[in-house]
Structures are given as structure tokens and as C-alpha cells.
Amino acid sequence: MTTLALRAGVPPGRISLAGIVPTALAGKTAATIERLPLVLGNRSVPLAELFAVTGAPGDTLAFADTNARCDSIGEGMDGGTLVVEGDAGLYAGRAMKKGLLHIKGSAGDFFGSAHPGTRRGMAGGVARVDRNVGDRAGEFLRRGIVLVGGDAGGYCGARATAGTIVVLGRAGAMAGWSLKRASLVLARMPQSMPPTFGDAGVHELLYLRLLARSLGLDAGRFARVRRFAGDSQVGGKGEILVAAP
Amino acid sequence: MKLNGVEIADGFAEAFGMRATRLVITADTMEWARRAAESLTGFATSVIGCGCEAGIERALEPKDTPDGRPGIAVLVFAASSADLAKQVPLRVGQSVLTCPGTAVYSGLDADETVEVGARLRYFGDGFQIAKRLDGARYWRIPVMDGEFLCADRAGMVRAVGGGNFLILGTTREATRRAAERAVKAMRVLPNVILPFPGGVVRSGSKIGSKYKALIASTNDAYCPTLRADANSALPANVESVLEIVIDGLTESDIAAAMRAGIAAACAPDSGLVRIDAGNYGGKLGKFRFHLREVMG
């Protein structure tokens, strides 16, 4: 496992960590990794200027001491495990394809979403945040799982075409807007959902047991869910499943 | 070679290469899982007339099933991958999809697979939903009691079918009781099924017939009423013969089942005369199980 720890006193500006993913770093020595270019604000700097590199190369990559300035963590990930001991900024897990991204703090807007202008979001893997995420988490999701341990911002799962988004806290306004076929699994009623969702009543869905097992959640958590089918403005084959008492 | 006074014949069982899959059927209760499994494996005694050979392998505790509910593992064997691909969706569709609260999972990890939900999903008429979890694909098919959850595919392996032995006894009752003991001892073993009713066959067959339309007919050499005929294979004191047929995932699974079954049949004072085995002169099957090697 290679660990990249954010140094104290890094100059101001946002940091882009696009491309710093397990498969790209596997087999690279610490010296090579230290020379990789990162974008800080509007300039390029060697990675070592911002992060202290420790450990040996492997399937797992870890970030430590990160904060909300660290953007694009795990963006385009295509395998391996990426663990973040800290917060993540914008675009974490964007257009991810495979592997596990686990952020132990919070993440900003566009978590597990798509590149700007494209309609192709996450294509696989598991993107997990232990605390909160910003707006538009899981936007354009196509496959894979987005797991939010805390609250999600507005438009969670907007325009998702497949896959599953789980929010264990509360989702914000307009959850599932333009949802095509994906599943939003929510522990509580969201702040709001589009009026184009229809209440299909309370159900026991076996699939949710498998999902809970796979994610290491309590199996009883989603034993009974209220199913809202929608978004009917785009076909209505998606669903928002809200845990029912 | 003798076992508790019962002769182990110097013969061999002839078995064939088959394709097999294991399905795990779960339900809200063990009773409903068993009903689905019994229906799925019903009328699956021989590939000749049933398209496949199937049986219940074992019951599974909730902790051993993918969804944490009680389950039943079934094994399905067919002569070719094409036959298996036809029989599995057909049987799951008629016997499990229909059965309240059930779900079906793959019970084998293998490179080759046979379609299950991949075919049955069309029953959902466009309302079906695919979900991928930990590398496996599942279908959620809306049905009247909620959703039928079904694995997209199940693992398929090369397997062995037609392992067997014959129990030759002095009376019908002694022979039947010996067969029952054998079945009881064999049914606890993994990776094998005994496809016939109660695990036992009384109508052993030979290849061909005097009637041109028949590819197989009664095994007259082992019919006790025909003992006066020149080609009878039965000693004078044999009044009844029963056969136990075994399909298994590997050769060693079948050998282990034969060993356990023969040992259980040949209890002290069993009233048995001989243990023999069915073969076609070694011309048809790929596998041979020599009784004395199996029991050695």
C-alpha cells in the first residue's frame, strides 16, 4: 500500500488529484510517484511538493490528511482500492469504472458523477463516503454502487440510468430527478422528490438483503421499503426506495 | 472379495461425461424452498426421457445461503451444455418462478455458465430490473407476491453421470431394505445425486430391443423370473435386484458415494448375495468404476 499524506502548509489553491488512482500507481516506485505532476490552482507542481509518499506499491492506495480542497480523488478509477483518511473535494469518484473508493470523511459536489458535458457517469465499482456528500451525487450513474453514510445534497442520483445509490442519512431536494432506471435506496424520506414519482406502497425486496450484505450493512435496515416509481417524465423505470418502519 | 459375507463382483460400472450445474433455491421457510426444489427436480430421472437428471443435493442453513434464508441445493445434469441450457430455464421457470417467496442463485463458481435469469427475465415484460453485486448479475422480476430474485447465470461444469451398482438379494424385502440403507448413507454426501425415485431403480435396462423402435429394454440377464434363460447373470438364490444410479460432479465424488452405499447395503446378515454393476461392455462410457477398486 502506498500512502500519500497531504503536507501541512500547502500554498492556497485547489488541488486536482485526477489520475492518481491505484492502477496508475501500481508498480511505480516512490521516487517516480513523487515526480508525478499535480495541478495546484493554475499551475503544475510535482506531487512531492504537496504530498509525502510512504509505503510500497500495491493494489491499495491511500490518501491521508486530505481536505475539501482535494478535488477529483479516484476520478476514472478502474480497479484496486483507494482509501481516503480525510475529506474529499469536488468530483471524487467521477466516471469511475471499477474498484473501491472509500472516503472516510465527507466529499463535495458531483461525487460519483460524470464529466461535464457527458451523460456517462460511473460505470462500475463502489464509491463510498462515510460522512456527507454535496449536490448531484451519483449523477448519470450507469452501473455500480454509491454509498453515502451521512447526508446527500440536492439532486442526488439525478439522471441516473442504472446502478444503486444508498444514502444512510437524508438526501436533499429533488432526489432522483430524471431518474431513468437506477435505484435510490434511502434511510429516510428525502427533502423532496420530483412530483413525477408515484407511490407504489411498502414492500419487502429480497435484493436489498443482498445489497446490505454486500455493503456490510445491517440486513434489517431496509427490510421494508416504500417504493416510489419514477421519474415518469423520462420513462419511470427507476425507483426511490425509502426504509419503512 | 467379500463384505460381511456379500460377494463384491469383479465388474465395473460404466459412466458418462455430462454437464452439470448447482442451483441454490431459497424461500421464506425451508418447506417452501423444498417444494420448489422437489418440483424442479421432479420427473428428472433419466436424460433419455426427461431431458436431464436432477436431484436435491442438500438442505442449507440460513447462514449458508446468499440471502440468509433457508435453502436447498439442487444438482442438474444433462448430456450436453445445449441440453442443460434448455432444461435449467424451463424448470426454474415452471417450478421456482411460480413458487411463493422463492429466489434462485448460482451454486457453482465456474468459467462456463448456463443461463437462468438471462432467459427468465423476459417474463418481466420490460418491468424487470438487473442488478450487479460483487461481480454477479441478478434479475428482479415483478411477480404477484413481490419480486422474484434470480441469478442471471449459474456455473456449469463437466461432470459424471451413470455411476451405479446393483444389489442382488435373496428376498425382495432384504434387497429393498439394503437399497434404503445405501441411499440413506449416500444422500448425506456432497456433490452427488441419486436421480431415481427414492434413489433406487428396479428397471435396469440393456441397450437395444427385439422391437426396432426401442433403443433400450429390460435387462433380462438380471431379471430373477428369467433365471432359467441361458444368459441369466443371477445366482440361484437371488430373488430380487435393485440398482442405485449416481450422478456426481467428479469421478471421485461418485466413487465415494458408491463406497458409502455398498458398505451400508452390505450390513451383517443383510440377506444379500452379491453386489454387481451395470455396464455396456465398456464401449459407451468414458468412465469406469471397478467395484473391487472402489471397495479396496
Coordinates of C-alpha atoms in Angstrom, one line a residue:
Chain A
M1 CA 0.0 0.0 0.0
T2 CA 1.2 3.4 -0.9
T3 CA 0.2 6.3 1.3
L4 CA 0.1 9.9 0.1
A5 CA -0.2 12.3 3.1
L6 CA -1.1 15.9 2.4
R7 CA 1.7 18.1 3.8
A8 CA 0.9 20.9 6.2
G9 CA 1.2 24.5 4.9
V10 CA 0.5 23.7 1.2
P11 CA 0.1 27.1 -0.7
P12 CA -3.5 28.2 -1.4
G13 CA -5.5 26.9 -4.4
R14 CA -7.4 23.8 -5.3
I15 CA -5.6 20.6 -5.8
S16 CA -6.5 18.2 -8.6
L17 CA -5.8 14.5 -7.9
A18 CA -7.2 13.3 -11.3
G19 CA -5.2 10.3 -12.5
I20 CA -3.8 9.4 -9.1
V21 CA -5.5 6.1 -8.9
P22 CA -4.3 2.6 -7.8
T23 CA -3.9 1.1 -11.2
A24 CA -1.9 4.1 -12.5
L25 CA 0.4 3.9 -9.5
A26 CA 0.8 0.2 -9.2
G27 CA 4.4 -0.8 -9.9
K28 CA 5.7 2.7 -9.7
T29 CA 8.4 3.5 -7.2
A30 CA 8.1 6.2 -4.6
A31 CA 10.6 8.3 -6.5
T32 CA 8.5 8.1 -9.7
I33 CA 5.3 8.9 -7.8
E34 CA 6.9 11.9 -6.2
R35 CA 7.7 13.4 -9.6
L36 CA 4.1 13.0 -11.0
P37 CA 2.6 16.4 -11.9
L38 CA -0.3 17.7 -10.0
V39 CA -2.4 20.8 -10.6
L40 CA -2.4 23.3 -7.8
G41 CA -4.6 26.3 -8.5
N42 CA -3.5 27.3 -12.1
R43 CA 0.0 25.7 -12.1
S44 CA 1.6 22.3 -12.2
V45 CA 3.7 21.1 -9.3
P46 CA 5.4 17.8 -8.5
L47 CA 3.4 15.5 -6.3
A48 CA 6.1 15.5 -3.6
E49 CA 5.6 19.3 -3.1
L50 CA 2.1 18.6 -1.8
F51 CA 2.2 15.0 -0.5
A52 CA 4.6 12.9 1.5
V53 CA 4.9 9.4 -0.2
T54 CA 5.3 6.4 2.0
G55 CA 4.8 2.6 1.7
A56 CA 5.3 0.2 -1.2
P57 CA 3.4 -0.1 -4.4
G58 CA 0.3 -2.4 -4.5
D59 CA -3.4 -2.7 -5.2
T60 CA -4.3 -0.3 -2.5
L61 CA -3.6 3.4 -2.5
A62 CA -4.3 5.7 0.5
F63 CA -4.6 9.4 0.9
A64 CA -4.2 10.9 4.4
D65 CA -4.9 14.3 5.9
T66 CA -6.8 15.4 2.8
N67 CA -9.3 18.3 2.9
A68 CA -12.1 19.8 0.8
R69 CA -9.5 21.4 -1.5
C70 CA -8.5 18.0 -2.8
D71 CA -10.6 17.5 -6.0
S72 CA -11.1 14.6 -8.4
I73 CA -10.0 11.9 -5.9
G74 CA -10.5 8.5 -7.6
E75 CA -11.7 10.1 -10.7
G76 CA -11.9 7.5 -13.5
M77 CA -10.8 4.7 -11.2
D78 CA -10.5 1.4 -13.0
G79 CA -9.6 -1.1 -10.3
G80 CA -7.9 -1.5 -6.9
T81 CA -8.8 0.1 -3.6
L82 CA -8.4 3.8 -2.8
V83 CA -8.9 4.8 0.8
V84 CA -9.1 8.4 1.9
E85 CA -8.4 9.3 5.5
G86 CA -9.9 12.7 5.4
D87 CA -12.3 14.8 3.3
A88 CA -12.5 15.0 -0.4
G89 CA -13.4 18.0 -2.6
L90 CA -15.4 18.1 -5.8
Y91 CA -15.7 15.3 -8.4
A92 CA -14.5 12.4 -6.2
G93 CA -15.1 9.0 -8.0
R94 CA -16.3 10.8 -11.1
A95 CA -16.7 8.5 -14.1
M96 CA -15.3 5.6 -12.0
K97 CA -15.3 2.2 -13.7
K98 CA -14.2 -0.4 -11.2
G99 CA -12.7 -0.9 -7.8
L100 CA -13.5 0.5 -4.4
L101 CA -13.2 4.2 -3.4
H102 CA -13.7 4.7 0.3
I103 CA -13.7 8.2 1.7
K104 CA -13.7 8.2 5.5
G105 CA -14.7 11.9 5.8
S106 CA -17.0 13.9 3.6
A107 CA -17.0 14.6 -0.1
G108 CA -18.1 17.6 -2.1
D109 CA -20.4 18.1 -5.1
F110 CA -20.5 15.7 -8.1
F111 CA -19.5 12.6 -6.1
G112 CA -19.5 9.6 -8.4
S113 CA -20.9 11.7 -11.2
A114 CA -20.0 12.3 -14.9
H115 CA -17.5 14.5 -16.7
P116 CA -19.0 17.9 -17.6
G117 CA -21.0 17.7 -20.8
T118 CA -21.1 13.9 -21.0
R119 CA -24.1 11.8 -20.0
R120 CA -21.9 8.8 -19.0
G121 CA -21.4 8.6 -15.2
M122 CA -20.0 5.9 -13.1
A123 CA -19.7 2.6 -15.0
G124 CA -19.0 0.3 -12.1
G125 CA -17.3 -0.3 -8.7
V126 CA -18.2 1.0 -5.3
A127 CA -17.9 4.7 -4.3
R128 CA -18.3 5.1 -0.6
V129 CA -18.3 8.1 1.7
D130 CA -18.7 7.6 5.4
R131 CA -20.0 11.1 6.1
N132 CA -21.8 13.7 3.9
V133 CA -21.7 14.5 0.2
G134 CA -22.6 17.6 -1.8
D135 CA -25.0 18.1 -4.6
R136 CA -25.6 15.7 -7.5
A137 CA -24.0 12.6 -6.0
G138 CA -24.3 9.7 -8.5
E139 CA -25.5 11.9 -11.3
F140 CA -25.7 9.9 -14.6
L141 CA -24.8 6.7 -12.7
R142 CA -24.8 3.8 -15.1
R143 CA -23.6 0.8 -13.0
G144 CA -22.0 0.2 -9.7
I145 CA -22.9 1.4 -6.2
V146 CA -22.7 4.8 -4.5
L147 CA -22.9 4.6 -0.7
V148 CA -23.3 7.7 1.4
G149 CA -23.0 7.2 5.2
G150 CA -24.3 10.6 6.1
D151 CA -26.5 13.1 4.2
A152 CA -26.5 13.9 0.5
G153 CA -27.1 17.2 -1.1
G154 CA -29.7 18.2 -3.8
Y155 CA -30.4 16.3 -7.0
C156 CA -28.9 13.0 -5.6
G157 CA -29.0 10.4 -8.4
A158 CA -30.2 12.9 -11.0
R159 CA -30.5 11.4 -14.5
A160 CA -29.0 8.0 -13.4
T161 CA -29.7 5.3 -15.9
A162 CA -28.8 2.2 -13.8
G163 CA -26.9 1.2 -10.7
T164 CA -27.7 1.8 -7.0
I165 CA -27.3 4.8 -4.7
V166 CA -27.6 4.3 -1.0
V167 CA -28.0 7.2 1.5
L168 CA -28.0 6.3 5.2
G169 CA -28.6 9.9 6.3
R170 CA -31.0 12.2 4.5
A171 CA -31.0 13.1 0.8
G172 CA -31.6 16.7 -0.2
A173 CA -34.1 18.4 -2.6
M174 CA -35.2 16.8 -5.8
A175 CA -33.7 13.4 -5.1
G176 CA -33.9 11.2 -8.2
W177 CA -34.7 14.0 -10.6
S178 CA -34.9 12.5 -14.2
L179 CA -34.0 9.0 -12.8
K180 CA -34.2 6.6 -15.7
R181 CA -33.7 3.1 -14.3
A182 CA -31.5 3.3 -11.2
S183 CA -32.4 2.6 -7.6
L184 CA -32.1 5.2 -4.9
V185 CA -32.1 3.5 -1.5
L186 CA -32.8 6.0 1.3
A187 CA -32.9 5.5 5.0
R188 CA -35.3 8.5 5.3
M189 CA -37.6 10.4 3.1
P190 CA -35.6 12.9 1.1
Q191 CA -36.1 16.6 1.5
S192 CA -38.1 16.4 -1.7
M193 CA -38.5 14.4 -4.8
P194 CA -40.0 15.4 -8.2
P195 CA -43.8 15.2 -8.4
T196 CA -43.4 12.8 -11.3
F197 CA -42.7 9.9 -8.9
G198 CA -45.6 7.6 -7.9
D199 CA -46.1 5.9 -4.6
A200 CA -46.2 2.1 -5.1
G201 CA -46.6 1.2 -1.4
V202 CA -44.5 -0.7 1.1
H203 CA -42.6 -3.9 0.1
E204 CA -40.1 -6.4 1.2
L205 CA -37.4 -6.6 -1.5
L206 CA -35.0 -9.5 -1.3
Y207 CA -32.5 -7.7 -3.4
L208 CA -32.0 -5.2 -0.6
R209 CA -30.8 -8.0 1.7
L210 CA -28.1 -8.9 -0.8
L211 CA -27.2 -5.3 -1.1
A212 CA -27.0 -4.8 2.6
R213 CA -24.8 -7.9 3.0
S214 CA -22.5 -6.8 0.2
L215 CA -22.1 -3.4 1.8
G216 CA -21.7 -4.7 5.3
L217 CA -24.9 -3.0 6.5
D218 CA -27.4 -4.4 8.9
A219 CA -29.7 -6.7 6.9
G220 CA -32.8 -5.4 8.7
R221 CA -32.1 -1.8 7.8
F222 CA -34.0 -2.0 4.5
A223 CA -36.2 -5.0 5.4
R224 CA -39.3 -3.0 4.4
V225 CA -39.2 -0.1 2.0
R226 CA -41.7 2.3 0.4
R227 CA -41.3 2.2 -3.3
F228 CA -41.6 5.4 -5.3
A229 CA -41.5 4.7 -9.1
G230 CA -40.2 7.3 -11.4
D231 CA -39.2 9.6 -12.9
S232 CA -42.2 9.3 -15.2
Q233 CA -41.0 12.3 -17.2
V234 CA -38.2 10.0 -18.6
G235 CA -39.9 6.6 -18.6
G236 CA -40.5 5.9 -14.9
K237 CA -38.4 2.7 -14.7
G238 CA -36.3 4.0 -11.8
E239 CA -37.2 3.8 -8.1
I240 CA -36.7 5.6 -4.9
L241 CA -36.8 3.0 -2.0
V242 CA -37.3 4.6 1.4
A243 CA -36.9 2.5 4.6
A244 CA -40.3 2.0 6.1
P245 CA -41.0 1.4 9.8
Chain B
M1 CA -13.8 -60.2 -2.4
K2 CA -16.5 -60.3 0.3
L3 CA -18.0 -57.8 2.6
N4 CA -20.0 -59.2 5.5
G5 CA -20.4 -62.3 3.5
V6 CA -21.7 -60.5 0.4
E7 CA -19.7 -61.1 -2.8
I8 CA -18.3 -58.0 -4.5
A9 CA -18.3 -58.9 -8.2
D10 CA -15.3 -58.4 -10.3
G11 CA -17.2 -56.0 -12.5
F12 CA -17.4 -52.3 -13.2
A13 CA -19.9 -49.5 -13.6
E14 CA -19.8 -47.6 -16.8
A15 CA -20.4 -43.8 -16.5
F16 CA -20.7 -41.0 -19.0
G17 CA -19.4 -37.4 -19.3
M18 CA -22.2 -34.9 -18.6
R19 CA -22.7 -31.2 -17.9
A20 CA -23.9 -30.1 -14.6
T21 CA -25.0 -27.1 -12.6
R22 CA -25.8 -26.4 -9.0
L23 CA -28.7 -24.1 -8.1
V24 CA -29.5 -22.7 -4.7
I25 CA -33.2 -22.2 -4.1
T26 CA -34.1 -20.1 -1.0
A27 CA -37.5 -19.2 0.4
D28 CA -39.1 -17.7 3.5
T29 CA -39.3 -21.2 5.0
M30 CA -37.5 -24.5 4.4
E31 CA -40.8 -26.0 3.4
W32 CA -41.4 -23.7 0.5
A33 CA -37.8 -24.0 -0.6
R34 CA -38.2 -27.8 -0.6
R35 CA -41.5 -27.6 -2.5
A36 CA -39.8 -25.6 -5.3
A37 CA -36.8 -27.9 -5.3
E38 CA -38.9 -31.0 -5.4
S39 CA -40.9 -29.7 -8.3
L40 CA -37.8 -28.6 -10.2
T41 CA -36.1 -32.0 -9.8
G42 CA -39.3 -33.9 -10.4
F43 CA -39.5 -36.1 -13.5
A44 CA -35.8 -35.9 -14.0
T45 CA -34.8 -39.5 -13.5
S46 CA -33.0 -40.1 -16.8
V47 CA -31.8 -38.0 -19.7
I48 CA -33.4 -40.5 -22.1
G49 CA -37.0 -39.4 -21.3
C50 CA -36.7 -36.3 -19.1
G51 CA -34.1 -34.2 -20.8
C52 CA -32.0 -34.0 -17.7
E53 CA -31.3 -35.8 -14.4
A54 CA -31.8 -33.7 -11.2
G55 CA -32.0 -34.1 -7.5
I56 CA -31.8 -32.4 -4.2
E57 CA -28.2 -32.4 -3.0
R58 CA -28.7 -31.0 0.5
A59 CA -30.6 -28.5 2.7
L60 CA -28.8 -25.3 3.5
E61 CA -28.9 -23.4 6.8
P62 CA -29.8 -19.7 6.5
K63 CA -26.1 -18.8 7.3
D64 CA -25.0 -20.7 4.2
T65 CA -27.3 -19.1 1.6
P66 CA -26.7 -15.8 -0.3
D67 CA -29.8 -14.1 1.2
G68 CA -29.7 -15.5 4.7
R69 CA -32.9 -17.6 4.3
P70 CA -33.3 -21.4 4.4
G71 CA -32.4 -23.0 1.1
I72 CA -32.0 -26.2 -0.9
A73 CA -29.1 -27.0 -3.2
V74 CA -30.1 -29.0 -6.3
L75 CA -27.8 -30.5 -8.9
V76 CA -29.0 -30.7 -12.6
F77 CA -27.1 -33.0 -15.1
A78 CA -27.6 -33.1 -18.8
A79 CA -26.0 -34.9 -21.7
S80 CA -24.7 -31.6 -23.3
S81 CA -24.4 -27.9 -22.5
A82 CA -27.2 -27.3 -25.0
D83 CA -29.5 -29.7 -23.2
L84 CA -28.6 -28.1 -19.9
A85 CA -29.2 -24.6 -21.3
K86 CA -32.7 -25.8 -22.3
Q87 CA -33.7 -27.6 -19.2
V88 CA -32.5 -25.2 -16.5
P89 CA -34.5 -22.1 -17.5
L90 CA -37.5 -24.4 -18.3
R91 CA -37.5 -26.0 -14.9
V92 CA -36.7 -22.9 -12.9
G93 CA -39.4 -21.0 -14.9
Q94 CA -42.1 -23.6 -14.2
S95 CA -41.1 -24.7 -10.7
V96 CA -39.4 -21.8 -8.9
L97 CA -40.6 -18.6 -10.5
T98 CA -44.1 -19.9 -9.7
C99 CA -43.4 -20.8 -6.1
P100 CA -44.2 -18.2 -3.4
G101 CA -41.3 -16.2 -1.9
T102 CA -38.5 -18.2 -3.6
A103 CA -35.2 -17.0 -5.1
V104 CA -32.6 -18.7 -7.2
Y105 CA -28.8 -18.4 -7.0
S106 CA -25.9 -20.0 -8.7
G107 CA -24.3 -22.7 -6.5
L108 CA -21.2 -23.1 -8.5
D109 CA -18.3 -20.8 -9.4
A110 CA -17.1 -21.9 -12.9
D111 CA -15.8 -20.3 -16.0
E112 CA -18.6 -21.8 -18.1
T113 CA -22.2 -20.8 -17.2
V114 CA -25.7 -21.7 -18.1
E115 CA -28.4 -19.0 -18.5
V116 CA -31.1 -18.8 -15.8
G117 CA -32.4 -15.3 -15.2
A118 CA -30.9 -14.2 -18.5
R119 CA -33.7 -16.2 -20.1
L120 CA -36.4 -15.8 -17.5
R121 CA -36.2 -12.1 -17.3
Y122 CA -38.4 -11.7 -20.3
F123 CA -41.3 -12.8 -18.1
G124 CA -40.9 -9.4 -16.5
D125 CA -42.3 -7.8 -19.8
G126 CA -40.0 -4.8 -19.6
F127 CA -40.5 -4.2 -15.8
Q128 CA -37.6 -6.5 -14.9
I129 CA -34.6 -4.8 -13.3
A130 CA -31.0 -6.1 -13.5
K131 CA -28.6 -5.5 -10.5
R132 CA -25.0 -6.3 -10.3
L133 CA -23.5 -7.1 -6.9
D134 CA -19.9 -8.4 -6.2
G135 CA -19.5 -9.4 -9.8
A136 CA -22.7 -11.4 -10.1
R137 CA -25.8 -10.2 -12.0
Y138 CA -29.3 -10.7 -10.7
W139 CA -32.7 -10.1 -12.1
R140 CA -35.6 -8.7 -10.1
I141 CA -38.7 -9.8 -11.9
P142 CA -42.0 -8.4 -10.6
V143 CA -44.5 -11.1 -9.6
M144 CA -47.7 -11.1 -7.7
D145 CA -46.2 -11.7 -4.3
G146 CA -43.4 -9.1 -4.8
E147 CA -40.3 -9.8 -6.7
F148 CA -38.6 -13.0 -8.0
L149 CA -34.9 -12.6 -7.5
C150 CA -32.9 -14.8 -9.9
A151 CA -29.3 -15.1 -10.8
D152 CA -28.5 -14.2 -14.3
R153 CA -26.4 -17.3 -14.8
A154 CA -25.3 -20.4 -12.9
G155 CA -21.9 -22.0 -13.1
M156 CA -21.6 -25.1 -15.3
V157 CA -19.0 -27.8 -15.0
R158 CA -18.1 -31.1 -16.7
A159 CA -19.5 -33.9 -14.6
V160 CA -20.1 -37.7 -14.5
G161 CA -23.4 -39.4 -14.8
G162 CA -24.5 -43.0 -14.6
G163 CA -22.3 -44.4 -11.8
N164 CA -24.2 -47.3 -10.4
F165 CA -24.2 -50.6 -8.5
L166 CA -26.7 -53.5 -8.4
I167 CA -27.9 -55.1 -5.2
L168 CA -28.6 -58.8 -5.5
G169 CA -30.6 -60.2 -2.6
T170 CA -32.3 -63.4 -1.5
T171 CA -35.7 -61.7 -1.0
R172 CA -37.4 -58.6 -2.3
E173 CA -37.6 -57.2 1.2
A174 CA -34.0 -57.8 2.1
T175 CA -33.0 -56.2 -1.2
R176 CA -35.2 -53.2 -0.7
R177 CA -34.0 -52.7 2.8
A178 CA -30.4 -52.8 1.7
A179 CA -31.1 -50.2 -1.0
E180 CA -32.8 -48.0 1.5
R181 CA -29.7 -48.2 3.8
A182 CA -27.4 -47.4 0.8
V183 CA -29.5 -44.4 -0.2
K184 CA -29.5 -43.1 3.4
A185 CA -25.7 -43.3 3.5
M186 CA -25.2 -41.7 0.1
R187 CA -27.7 -38.8 0.4
V188 CA -25.5 -37.2 3.1
L189 CA -22.6 -36.9 0.7
P190 CA -21.9 -33.7 -1.2
N191 CA -21.7 -33.3 -5.0
V192 CA -23.8 -36.3 -5.8
I193 CA -27.5 -37.0 -6.5
L194 CA -29.5 -40.2 -6.9
P195 CA -32.0 -39.2 -9.6
F196 CA -34.5 -42.0 -9.4
P197 CA -37.5 -42.1 -7.0
G198 CA -36.1 -42.8 -3.5
G199 CA -32.7 -43.1 -5.2
V200 CA -33.5 -46.6 -6.4
V201 CA -34.2 -48.2 -9.8
R202 CA -35.8 -51.5 -10.4
S203 CA -36.0 -51.4 -14.2
G204 CA -32.3 -51.7 -15.1
S205 CA -32.0 -51.7 -18.9
K206 CA -29.8 -53.1 -21.6
I207 CA -29.1 -51.4 -24.9
G208 CA -31.4 -52.3 -27.8
S209 CA -34.5 -54.5 -28.1
K210 CA -36.2 -57.0 -30.3
Y211 CA -38.5 -54.2 -31.2
K212 CA -36.8 -51.8 -33.6
A213 CA -38.4 -48.7 -32.2
L214 CA -36.8 -49.2 -28.8
I215 CA -33.2 -48.1 -28.0
A216 CA -33.3 -49.8 -24.6
S217 CA -35.2 -52.6 -23.0
T218 CA -35.4 -54.6 -19.8
N219 CA -32.1 -56.0 -18.5
D220 CA -33.2 -59.6 -18.8
A221 CA -29.9 -61.0 -17.6
Y222 CA -30.8 -59.6 -14.1
C223 CA -34.5 -60.3 -14.1
P224 CA -35.0 -63.1 -11.5
T225 CA -38.1 -64.5 -13.2
L226 CA -35.9 -65.2 -16.3
R227 CA -33.3 -67.1 -14.4
A228 CA -33.9 -70.2 -16.4
D229 CA -32.7 -68.5 -19.5
A230 CA -29.2 -69.2 -20.7
N231 CA -27.9 -65.7 -20.4
S232 CA -29.1 -65.1 -16.8
A233 CA -26.4 -63.4 -14.7
L234 CA -28.1 -64.3 -11.4
P235 CA -27.0 -66.9 -8.9
A236 CA -29.7 -69.5 -8.0
N237 CA -30.7 -67.9 -4.6
V238 CA -31.3 -64.4 -5.9
E239 CA -34.9 -63.3 -5.9
S240 CA -34.6 -59.5 -6.4
V241 CA -32.2 -57.0 -7.9
L242 CA -32.2 -53.2 -7.3
E243 CA -29.9 -50.6 -8.9
I244 CA -28.7 -47.3 -7.5
V245 CA -27.7 -44.7 -10.0
I246 CA -25.4 -41.9 -9.1
D247 CA -24.6 -38.6 -10.9
G248 CA -21.7 -36.6 -9.4
L249 CA -19.6 -33.6 -10.1
T250 CA -16.4 -35.6 -10.3
E251 CA -15.3 -39.2 -10.6
S252 CA -14.1 -39.2 -7.0
D253 CA -17.5 -38.0 -5.8
I254 CA -19.1 -40.9 -7.4
A255 CA -16.5 -43.4 -6.2
A256 CA -17.0 -42.1 -2.6
A257 CA -20.8 -42.4 -2.9
M258 CA -20.5 -46.0 -4.3
R259 CA -18.2 -46.9 -1.4
A260 CA -20.5 -45.5 1.2
G261 CA -23.6 -47.0 -0.4
I262 CA -22.2 -50.5 -0.9
A263 CA -20.8 -50.6 2.6
A264 CA -24.2 -49.6 4.1
A265 CA -26.0 -52.1 1.9
C266 CA -23.8 -55.0 3.0
A267 CA -24.6 -54.9 6.7
P268 CA -24.2 -58.1 8.7
D269 CA -27.0 -60.6 8.0
S270 CA -28.2 -58.4 5.2
G271 CA -29.7 -61.3 3.1
L272 CA -27.7 -60.1 0.1
V273 CA -25.8 -62.4 -2.2
R274 CA -23.8 -60.1 -4.4
I275 CA -23.0 -56.5 -5.4
D276 CA -22.6 -56.1 -9.1
A277 CA -22.6 -53.1 -11.5
G278 CA -24.1 -52.2 -14.8
N279 CA -22.1 -51.5 -17.9
Y280 CA -22.2 -51.7 -21.7
G281 CA -19.0 -53.7 -22.1
G282 CA -17.0 -50.5 -21.6
K283 CA -17.9 -49.4 -25.1
L284 CA -20.1 -46.4 -24.4
G285 CA -18.9 -44.6 -21.3
K286 CA -15.8 -42.6 -20.7
F287 CA -15.6 -43.6 -17.0
R288 CA -15.3 -47.0 -15.3
F289 CA -15.7 -47.7 -11.7
H290 CA -14.4 -51.2 -10.8
L291 CA -16.2 -52.4 -7.8
R292 CA -13.2 -54.1 -6.2
E293 CA -11.1 -51.0 -6.7
V294 CA -13.8 -48.7 -5.3
M295 CA -14.1 -51.0 -2.2
G296 CA -10.4 -51.8 -2.0

